[in-house]
PDB file of C-alpha atoms in Angstrom:
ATOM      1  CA  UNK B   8    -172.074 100.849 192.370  1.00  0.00           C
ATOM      2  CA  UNK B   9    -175.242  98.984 191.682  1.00  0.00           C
ATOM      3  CA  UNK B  10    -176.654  99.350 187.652  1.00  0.00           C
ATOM      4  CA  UNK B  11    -180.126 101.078 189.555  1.00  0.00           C
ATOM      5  CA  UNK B  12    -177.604 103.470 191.126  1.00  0.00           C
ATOM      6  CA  UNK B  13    -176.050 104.221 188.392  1.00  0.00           C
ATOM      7  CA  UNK B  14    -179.022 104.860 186.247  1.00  0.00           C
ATOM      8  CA  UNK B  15    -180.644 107.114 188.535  1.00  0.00           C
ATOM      9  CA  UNK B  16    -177.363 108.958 188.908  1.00  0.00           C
ATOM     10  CA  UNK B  17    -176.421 109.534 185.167  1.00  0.00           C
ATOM     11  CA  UNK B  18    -180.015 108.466 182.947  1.00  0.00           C
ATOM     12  CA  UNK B  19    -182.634 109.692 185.240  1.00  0.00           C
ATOM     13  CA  UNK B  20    -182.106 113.437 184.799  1.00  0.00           C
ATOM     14  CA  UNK B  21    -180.992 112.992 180.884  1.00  0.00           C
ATOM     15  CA  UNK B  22    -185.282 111.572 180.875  1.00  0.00           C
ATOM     16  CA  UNK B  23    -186.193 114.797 182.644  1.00  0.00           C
ATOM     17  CA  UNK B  24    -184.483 116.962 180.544  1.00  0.00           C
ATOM     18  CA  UNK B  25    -185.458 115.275 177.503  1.00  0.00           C
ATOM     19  CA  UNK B  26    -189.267 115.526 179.075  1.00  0.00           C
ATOM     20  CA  UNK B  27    -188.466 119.220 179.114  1.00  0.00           C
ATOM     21  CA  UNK B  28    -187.295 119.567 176.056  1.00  0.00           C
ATOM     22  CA  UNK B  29    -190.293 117.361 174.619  1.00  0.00           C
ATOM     23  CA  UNK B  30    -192.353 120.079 176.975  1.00  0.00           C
ATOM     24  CA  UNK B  31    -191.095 123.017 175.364  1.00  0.00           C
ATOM     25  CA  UNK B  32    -192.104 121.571 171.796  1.00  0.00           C
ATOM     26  CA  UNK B  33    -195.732 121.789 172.626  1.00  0.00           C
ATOM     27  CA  UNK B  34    -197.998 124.217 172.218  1.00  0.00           C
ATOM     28  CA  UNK B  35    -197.379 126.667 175.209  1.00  0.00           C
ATOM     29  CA  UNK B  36    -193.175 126.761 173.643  1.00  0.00           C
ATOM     30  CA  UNK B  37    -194.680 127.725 170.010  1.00  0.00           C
ATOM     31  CA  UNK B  38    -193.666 130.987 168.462  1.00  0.00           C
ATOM     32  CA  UNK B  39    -197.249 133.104 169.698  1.00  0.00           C
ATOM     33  CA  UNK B  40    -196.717 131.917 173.210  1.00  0.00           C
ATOM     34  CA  UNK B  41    -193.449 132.635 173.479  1.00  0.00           C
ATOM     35  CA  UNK B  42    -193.358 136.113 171.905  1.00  0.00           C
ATOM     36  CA  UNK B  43    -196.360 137.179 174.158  1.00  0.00           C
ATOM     37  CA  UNK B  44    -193.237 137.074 176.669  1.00  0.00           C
ATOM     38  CA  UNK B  45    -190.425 138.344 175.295  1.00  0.00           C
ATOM     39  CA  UNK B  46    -192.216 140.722 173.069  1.00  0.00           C
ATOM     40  CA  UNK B  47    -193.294 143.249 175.954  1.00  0.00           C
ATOM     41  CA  UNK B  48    -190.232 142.956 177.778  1.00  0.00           C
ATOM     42  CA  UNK B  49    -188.552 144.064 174.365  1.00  0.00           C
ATOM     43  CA  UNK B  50    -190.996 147.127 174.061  1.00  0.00           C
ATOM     44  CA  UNK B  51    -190.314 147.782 177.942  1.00  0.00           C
ATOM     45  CA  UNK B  52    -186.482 148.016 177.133  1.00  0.00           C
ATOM     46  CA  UNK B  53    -186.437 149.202 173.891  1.00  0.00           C
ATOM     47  CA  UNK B  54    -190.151 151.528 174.015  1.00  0.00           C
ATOM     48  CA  UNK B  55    -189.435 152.465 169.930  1.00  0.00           C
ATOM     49  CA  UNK B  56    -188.735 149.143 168.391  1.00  0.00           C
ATOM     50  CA  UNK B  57    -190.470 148.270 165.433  1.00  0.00           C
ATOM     51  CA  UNK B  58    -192.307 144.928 165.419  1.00  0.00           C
ATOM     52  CA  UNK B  59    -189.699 143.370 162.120  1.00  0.00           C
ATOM     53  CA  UNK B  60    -186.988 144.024 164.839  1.00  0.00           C
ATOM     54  CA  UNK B  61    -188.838 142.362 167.762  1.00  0.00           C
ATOM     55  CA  UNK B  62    -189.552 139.380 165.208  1.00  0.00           C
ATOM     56  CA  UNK B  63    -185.772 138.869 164.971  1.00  0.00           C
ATOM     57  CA  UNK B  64    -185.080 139.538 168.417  1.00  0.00           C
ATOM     58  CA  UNK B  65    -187.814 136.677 169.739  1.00  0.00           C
ATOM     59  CA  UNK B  66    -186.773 134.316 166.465  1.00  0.00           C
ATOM     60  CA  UNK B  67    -182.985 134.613 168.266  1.00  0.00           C
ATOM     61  CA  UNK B  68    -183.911 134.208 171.752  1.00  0.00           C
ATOM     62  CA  UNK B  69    -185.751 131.118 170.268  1.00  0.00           C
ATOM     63  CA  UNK B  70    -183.057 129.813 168.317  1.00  0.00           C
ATOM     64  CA  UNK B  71    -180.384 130.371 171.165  1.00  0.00           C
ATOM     65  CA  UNK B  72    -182.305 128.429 172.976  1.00  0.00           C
ATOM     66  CA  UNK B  73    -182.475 125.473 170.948  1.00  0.00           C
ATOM     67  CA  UNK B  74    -178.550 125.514 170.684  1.00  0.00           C
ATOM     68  CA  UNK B  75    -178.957 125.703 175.192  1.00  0.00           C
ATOM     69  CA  UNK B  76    -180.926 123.031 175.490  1.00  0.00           C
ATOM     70  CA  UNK B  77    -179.528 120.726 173.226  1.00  0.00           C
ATOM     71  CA  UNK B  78    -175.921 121.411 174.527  1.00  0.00           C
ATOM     72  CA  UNK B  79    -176.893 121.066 177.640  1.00  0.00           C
ATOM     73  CA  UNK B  80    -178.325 117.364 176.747  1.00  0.00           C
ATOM     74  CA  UNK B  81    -175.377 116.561 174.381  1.00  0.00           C
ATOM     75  CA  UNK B  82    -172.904 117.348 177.991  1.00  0.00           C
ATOM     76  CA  UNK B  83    -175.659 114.810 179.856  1.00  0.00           C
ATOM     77  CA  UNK B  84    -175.014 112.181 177.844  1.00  0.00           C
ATOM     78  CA  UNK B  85    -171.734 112.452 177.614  1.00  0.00           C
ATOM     79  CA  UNK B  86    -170.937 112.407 181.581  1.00  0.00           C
ATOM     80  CA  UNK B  87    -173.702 109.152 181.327  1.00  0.00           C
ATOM     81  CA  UNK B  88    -171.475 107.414 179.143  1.00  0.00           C
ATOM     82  CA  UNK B  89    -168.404 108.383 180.931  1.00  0.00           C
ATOM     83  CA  UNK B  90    -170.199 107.498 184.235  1.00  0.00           C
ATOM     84  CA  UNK B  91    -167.197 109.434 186.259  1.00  0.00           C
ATOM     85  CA  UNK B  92    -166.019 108.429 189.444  1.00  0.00           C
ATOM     86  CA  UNK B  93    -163.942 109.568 192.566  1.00  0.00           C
ATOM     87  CA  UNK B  94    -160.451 109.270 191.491  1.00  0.00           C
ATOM     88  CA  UNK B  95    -160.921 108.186 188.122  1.00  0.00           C
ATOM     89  CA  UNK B  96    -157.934 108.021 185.739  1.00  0.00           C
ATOM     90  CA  UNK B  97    -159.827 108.016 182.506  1.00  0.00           C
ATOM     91  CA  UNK B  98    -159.254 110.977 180.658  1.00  0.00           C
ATOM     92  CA  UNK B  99    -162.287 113.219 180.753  1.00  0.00           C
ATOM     93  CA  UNK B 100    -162.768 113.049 177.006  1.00  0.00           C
ATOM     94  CA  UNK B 101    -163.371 110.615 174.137  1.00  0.00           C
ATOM     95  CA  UNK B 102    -164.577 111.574 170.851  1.00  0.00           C
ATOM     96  CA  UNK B 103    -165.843 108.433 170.629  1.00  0.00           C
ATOM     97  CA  UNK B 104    -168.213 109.322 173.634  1.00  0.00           C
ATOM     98  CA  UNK B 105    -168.873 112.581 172.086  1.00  0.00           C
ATOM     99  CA  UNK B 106    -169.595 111.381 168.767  1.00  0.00           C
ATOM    100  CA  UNK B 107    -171.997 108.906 170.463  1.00  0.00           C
ATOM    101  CA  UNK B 108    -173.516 111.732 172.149  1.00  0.00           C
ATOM    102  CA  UNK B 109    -174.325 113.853 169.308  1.00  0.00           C
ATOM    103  CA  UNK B 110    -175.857 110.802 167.390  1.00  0.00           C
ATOM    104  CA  UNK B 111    -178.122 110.726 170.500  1.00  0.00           C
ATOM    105  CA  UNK B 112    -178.972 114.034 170.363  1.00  0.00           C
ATOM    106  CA  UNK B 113    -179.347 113.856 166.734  1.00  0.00           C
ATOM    107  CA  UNK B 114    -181.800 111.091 166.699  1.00  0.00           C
ATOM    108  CA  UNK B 115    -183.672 112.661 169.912  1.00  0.00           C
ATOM    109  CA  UNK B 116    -184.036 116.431 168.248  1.00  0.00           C
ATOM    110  CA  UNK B 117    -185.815 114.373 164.794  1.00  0.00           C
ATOM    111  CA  UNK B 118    -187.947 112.930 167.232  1.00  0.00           C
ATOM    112  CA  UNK B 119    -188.726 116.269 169.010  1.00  0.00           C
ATOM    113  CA  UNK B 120    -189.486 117.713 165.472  1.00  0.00           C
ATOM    114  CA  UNK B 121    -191.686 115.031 164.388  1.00  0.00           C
ATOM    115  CA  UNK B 122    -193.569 115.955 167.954  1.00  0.00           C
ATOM    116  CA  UNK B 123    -194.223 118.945 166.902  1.00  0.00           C
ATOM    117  CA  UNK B 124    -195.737 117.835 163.407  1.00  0.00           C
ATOM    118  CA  UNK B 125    -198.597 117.122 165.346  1.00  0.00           C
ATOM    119  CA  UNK B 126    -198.822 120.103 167.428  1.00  0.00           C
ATOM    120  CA  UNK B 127    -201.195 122.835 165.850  1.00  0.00           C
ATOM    121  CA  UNK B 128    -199.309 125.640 166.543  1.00  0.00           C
ATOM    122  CA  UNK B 129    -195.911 124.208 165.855  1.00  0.00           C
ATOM    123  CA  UNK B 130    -194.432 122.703 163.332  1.00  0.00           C
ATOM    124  CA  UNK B 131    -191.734 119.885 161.907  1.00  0.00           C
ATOM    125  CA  UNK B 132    -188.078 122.059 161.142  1.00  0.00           C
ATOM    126  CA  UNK B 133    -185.038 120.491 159.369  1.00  0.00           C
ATOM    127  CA  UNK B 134    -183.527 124.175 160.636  1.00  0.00           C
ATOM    128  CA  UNK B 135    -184.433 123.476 163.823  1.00  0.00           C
ATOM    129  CA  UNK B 136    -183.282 120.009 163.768  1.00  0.00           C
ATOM    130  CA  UNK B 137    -179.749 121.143 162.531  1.00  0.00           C
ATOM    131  CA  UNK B 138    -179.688 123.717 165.252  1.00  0.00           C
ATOM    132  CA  UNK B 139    -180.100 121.186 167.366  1.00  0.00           C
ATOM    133  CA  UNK B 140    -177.105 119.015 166.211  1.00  0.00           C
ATOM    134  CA  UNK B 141    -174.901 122.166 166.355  1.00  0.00           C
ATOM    135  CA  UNK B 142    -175.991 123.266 169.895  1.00  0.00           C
ATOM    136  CA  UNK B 143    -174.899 119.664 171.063  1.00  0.00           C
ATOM    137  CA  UNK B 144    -171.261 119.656 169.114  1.00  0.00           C
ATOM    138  CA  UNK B 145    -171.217 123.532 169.919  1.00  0.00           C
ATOM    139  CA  UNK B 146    -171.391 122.200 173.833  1.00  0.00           C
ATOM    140  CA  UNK B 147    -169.169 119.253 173.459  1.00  0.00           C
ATOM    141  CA  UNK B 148    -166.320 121.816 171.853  1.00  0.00           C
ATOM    142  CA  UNK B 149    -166.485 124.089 174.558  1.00  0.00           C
ATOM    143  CA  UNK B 150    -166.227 121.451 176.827  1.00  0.00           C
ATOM    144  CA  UNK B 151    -163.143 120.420 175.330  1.00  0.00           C
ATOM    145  CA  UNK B 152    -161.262 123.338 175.098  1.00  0.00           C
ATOM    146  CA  UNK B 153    -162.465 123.348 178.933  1.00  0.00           C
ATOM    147  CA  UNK B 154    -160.848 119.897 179.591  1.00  0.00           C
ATOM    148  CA  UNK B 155    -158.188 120.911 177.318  1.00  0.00           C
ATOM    149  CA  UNK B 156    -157.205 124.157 179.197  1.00  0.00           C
ATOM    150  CA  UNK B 157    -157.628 122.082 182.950  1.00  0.00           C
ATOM    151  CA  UNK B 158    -154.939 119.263 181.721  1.00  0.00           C
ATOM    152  CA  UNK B 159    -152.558 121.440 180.621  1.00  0.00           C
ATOM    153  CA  UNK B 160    -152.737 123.468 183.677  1.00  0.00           C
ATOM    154  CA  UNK B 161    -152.997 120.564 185.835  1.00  0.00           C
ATOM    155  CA  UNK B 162    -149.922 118.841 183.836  1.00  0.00           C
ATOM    156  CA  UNK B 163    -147.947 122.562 184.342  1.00  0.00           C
ATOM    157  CA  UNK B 164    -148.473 122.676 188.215  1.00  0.00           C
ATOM    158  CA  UNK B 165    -147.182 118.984 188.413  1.00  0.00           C
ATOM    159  CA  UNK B 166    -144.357 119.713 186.625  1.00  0.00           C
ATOM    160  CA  UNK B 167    -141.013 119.622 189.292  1.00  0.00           C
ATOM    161  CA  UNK B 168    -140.138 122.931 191.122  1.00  0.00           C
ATOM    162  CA  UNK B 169    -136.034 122.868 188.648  1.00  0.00           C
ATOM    163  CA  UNK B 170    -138.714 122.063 185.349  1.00  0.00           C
ATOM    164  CA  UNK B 171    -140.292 125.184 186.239  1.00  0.00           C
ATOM    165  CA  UNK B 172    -137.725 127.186 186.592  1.00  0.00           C
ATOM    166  CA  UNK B 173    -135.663 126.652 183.195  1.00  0.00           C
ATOM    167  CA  UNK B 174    -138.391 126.804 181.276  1.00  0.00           C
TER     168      UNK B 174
END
Protein backbone atom coordinates (compact mmCIF):
# COMPACT_ATOMS: atom_id res chain seq x y z
CA UNK A 1 0.00 0.00 0.00
CA UNK A 2 1.42 3.37 -0.80
CA UNK A 3 3.02 5.45 2.59
CA UNK A 4 0.03 8.39 1.56
CA UNK A 5 -2.40 5.46 1.84
CA UNK A 6 -1.34 4.37 4.70
CA UNK A 7 -1.21 7.63 6.49
CA UNK A 8 -4.56 8.65 5.64
CA UNK A 9 -5.78 5.23 6.71
CA UNK A 10 -4.14 4.94 10.23
CA UNK A 11 -2.64 8.94 11.09
CA UNK A 12 -5.29 11.01 9.56
CA UNK A 13 -8.10 10.30 12.03
CA UNK A 14 -5.49 9.94 15.17
CA UNK A 15 -4.97 14.25 13.92
CA UNK A 16 -8.74 14.60 14.11
CA UNK A 17 -9.17 13.14 17.22
CA UNK A 18 -6.31 14.77 18.72
CA UNK A 19 -7.95 18.20 17.12
CA UNK A 20 -10.93 17.15 19.20
CA UNK A 21 -9.42 16.52 22.06
CA UNK A 22 -7.29 19.88 21.71
CA UNK A 23 -11.13 21.28 21.01
CA UNK A 24 -12.54 20.13 24.09
CA UNK A 25 -9.61 21.86 26.15
CA UNK A 26 -10.80 25.26 25.17
CA UNK A 27 -12.97 27.38 26.58
CA UNK A 28 -16.49 26.06 25.50
CA UNK A 29 -15.08 22.21 27.33
CA UNK A 30 -14.21 24.27 30.70
CA UNK A 31 -15.96 23.32 33.88
CA UNK A 32 -18.94 26.46 33.61
CA UNK A 33 -19.72 25.39 30.10
CA UNK A 34 -19.94 22.09 30.64
CA UNK A 35 -22.00 22.03 33.85
CA UNK A 36 -24.55 24.49 32.23
CA UNK A 37 -25.30 20.99 30.43
CA UNK A 38 -25.19 18.39 32.58
CA UNK A 39 -26.29 20.37 35.53
CA UNK A 40 -30.09 20.73 34.39
CA UNK A 41 -30.32 17.42 33.06
CA UNK A 42 -29.18 16.30 36.69
CA UNK A 43 -31.96 18.54 38.34
CA UNK A 44 -34.45 17.12 35.55
CA UNK A 45 -33.62 13.49 36.78
CA UNK A 46 -32.89 13.95 40.12
CA UNK A 47 -35.48 17.40 40.87
CA UNK A 48 -34.00 17.36 44.85
CA UNK A 49 -30.30 17.19 44.40
CA UNK A 50 -28.29 19.49 46.18
CA UNK A 51 -25.78 21.53 44.17
CA UNK A 52 -22.33 19.68 46.35
CA UNK A 53 -23.88 16.48 44.75
CA UNK A 54 -24.32 17.89 41.21
CA UNK A 55 -20.60 19.26 41.62
CA UNK A 56 -19.45 15.63 41.96
CA UNK A 57 -21.72 14.29 39.55
CA UNK A 58 -20.46 16.94 36.58
CA UNK A 59 -16.60 16.67 38.13
CA UNK A 60 -17.20 12.61 37.22
CA UNK A 61 -18.84 12.93 34.00
CA UNK A 62 -15.77 15.22 33.34
CA UNK A 63 -13.23 13.02 34.55
CA UNK A 64 -14.78 9.85 32.79
CA UNK A 65 -14.41 11.54 30.01
CA UNK A 66 -10.90 12.29 30.06
CA UNK A 67 -10.18 8.48 30.74
CA UNK A 68 -12.78 8.06 27.06
CA UNK A 69 -11.01 10.13 25.13
CA UNK A 70 -7.67 9.33 25.91
CA UNK A 71 -8.37 5.50 25.61
CA UNK A 72 -9.87 5.92 22.72
CA UNK A 73 -6.54 7.75 21.29
CA UNK A 74 -4.15 5.34 23.14
CA UNK A 75 -6.32 2.21 20.85
CA UNK A 76 -5.62 4.76 17.61
CA UNK A 77 -2.26 4.68 17.92
CA UNK A 78 -1.85 1.48 18.62
CA UNK A 79 -3.78 -0.01 15.39
CA UNK A 80 -1.37 2.99 13.52
CA UNK A 81 1.59 1.32 14.63
CA UNK A 82 0.32 -2.09 14.02
CA UNK A 83 -0.97 -0.85 10.59
CA UNK A 84 -3.18 -4.30 10.31
CA UNK A 85 -3.83 -5.96 7.25
CA UNK A 86 -6.10 -8.64 5.51
CA UNK A 87 -4.74 -11.85 6.63
CA UNK A 88 -2.13 -10.71 8.78
CA UNK A 89 -0.27 -13.20 11.01
CA UNK A 90 1.15 -10.76 13.48
CA UNK A 91 -0.26 -11.20 16.69
CA UNK A 92 -2.66 -8.40 17.49
CA UNK A 93 -0.62 -7.25 20.46
CA UNK A 94 2.83 -5.97 21.45
CA UNK A 95 3.57 -4.26 24.56
CA UNK A 96 6.11 -2.75 22.89
CA UNK A 97 3.41 -1.03 20.62
CA UNK A 98 1.40 -0.34 23.61
CA UNK A 99 4.04 1.05 25.63
CA UNK A 100 4.84 3.28 22.60
CA UNK A 101 1.35 4.27 22.57
CA UNK A 102 0.95 5.42 26.00
CA UNK A 103 4.27 7.48 25.75
CA UNK A 104 2.33 9.15 22.87
CA UNK A 105 -0.49 9.77 24.70
CA UNK A 106 1.51 10.81 27.57
CA UNK A 107 3.45 13.42 25.82
CA UNK A 108 0.15 14.56 23.80
CA UNK A 109 -2.17 14.95 27.19
CA UNK A 110 1.09 17.46 28.74
CA UNK A 111 0.67 19.22 25.69
CA UNK A 112 -3.18 19.43 25.95
CA UNK A 113 -2.64 20.70 29.59
CA UNK A 114 -0.17 23.25 28.78
CA UNK A 115 -3.12 24.39 26.11
CA UNK A 116 -5.17 25.01 28.54
CA UNK A 117 -2.63 27.20 30.67
CA UNK A 118 -3.51 29.71 28.35
CA UNK A 119 -7.13 29.34 28.22
CA UNK A 120 -8.96 31.76 30.76
CA UNK A 121 -11.37 29.58 31.92
CA UNK A 122 -9.27 26.47 32.09
CA UNK A 123 -6.45 25.58 33.53
CA UNK A 124 -2.93 23.39 33.48
CA UNK A 125 -3.76 19.79 35.71
CA UNK A 126 -1.04 17.24 36.67
CA UNK A 127 -4.55 15.26 37.80
CA UNK A 128 -5.78 15.63 34.67
CA UNK A 129 -2.68 14.76 32.95
CA UNK A 130 -2.42 11.43 34.99
CA UNK A 131 -5.99 10.70 34.14
CA UNK A 132 -5.06 10.91 30.96
CA UNK A 133 -2.17 8.33 31.07
CA UNK A 134 -4.53 5.92 32.92
CA UNK A 135 -7.48 6.27 30.46
CA UNK A 136 -4.92 5.25 27.64
CA UNK A 137 -3.31 2.03 29.67
CA UNK A 138 -6.97 1.57 31.12
CA UNK A 139 -7.95 1.13 27.12
CA UNK A 140 -4.94 -0.77 26.07
CA UNK A 141 -5.78 -3.46 29.12
CA UNK A 142 -9.13 -3.95 28.10
CA UNK A 143 -8.08 -4.42 24.80
CA UNK A 144 -5.95 -7.11 25.83
CA UNK A 145 -7.97 -9.12 27.83
CA UNK A 146 -10.19 -8.63 24.51
CA UNK A 147 -7.40 -10.08 22.26
CA UNK A 148 -6.63 -12.36 25.00
CA UNK A 149 -10.17 -13.89 25.32
CA UNK A 150 -10.49 -14.00 21.03
CA UNK A 151 -7.06 -16.22 20.81
CA UNK A 152 -7.92 -18.51 23.18
CA UNK A 153 -11.26 -19.03 21.73
CA UNK A 154 -10.01 -18.96 18.32
CA UNK A 155 -7.03 -21.49 19.39
CA UNK A 156 -10.10 -23.79 21.22
CA UNK A 157 -12.32 -23.97 18.01
CA UNK A 158 -9.14 -25.01 15.97
CA UNK A 159 -8.36 -27.51 18.17
CA UNK A 160 -9.16 -31.27 16.28
CA UNK A 161 -12.75 -32.69 16.67
CA UNK A 162 -10.75 -36.27 19.15
CA UNK A 163 -8.76 -32.99 21.15
CA UNK A 164 -12.08 -31.83 21.93
CA UNK A 165 -13.54 -34.55 23.02
CA UNK A 166 -10.97 -35.93 25.78
CA UNK A 167 -10.52 -32.92 27.15
Amino acid sequence: MPRIRLLFKYWLPILIWMLVIFSASGDSGSFEHTSRIIGPFLHRLFPHISPRATHRIVTAIRKCAHLTEYAILALMVLRALRQPEKNDTRPWWSWREAGFSVLFVAIYAVTDEFHQRFVRSRGPSVHDVLIDISGAIIGLLVFWCFWRWRSKRISASEKPLEEKSST
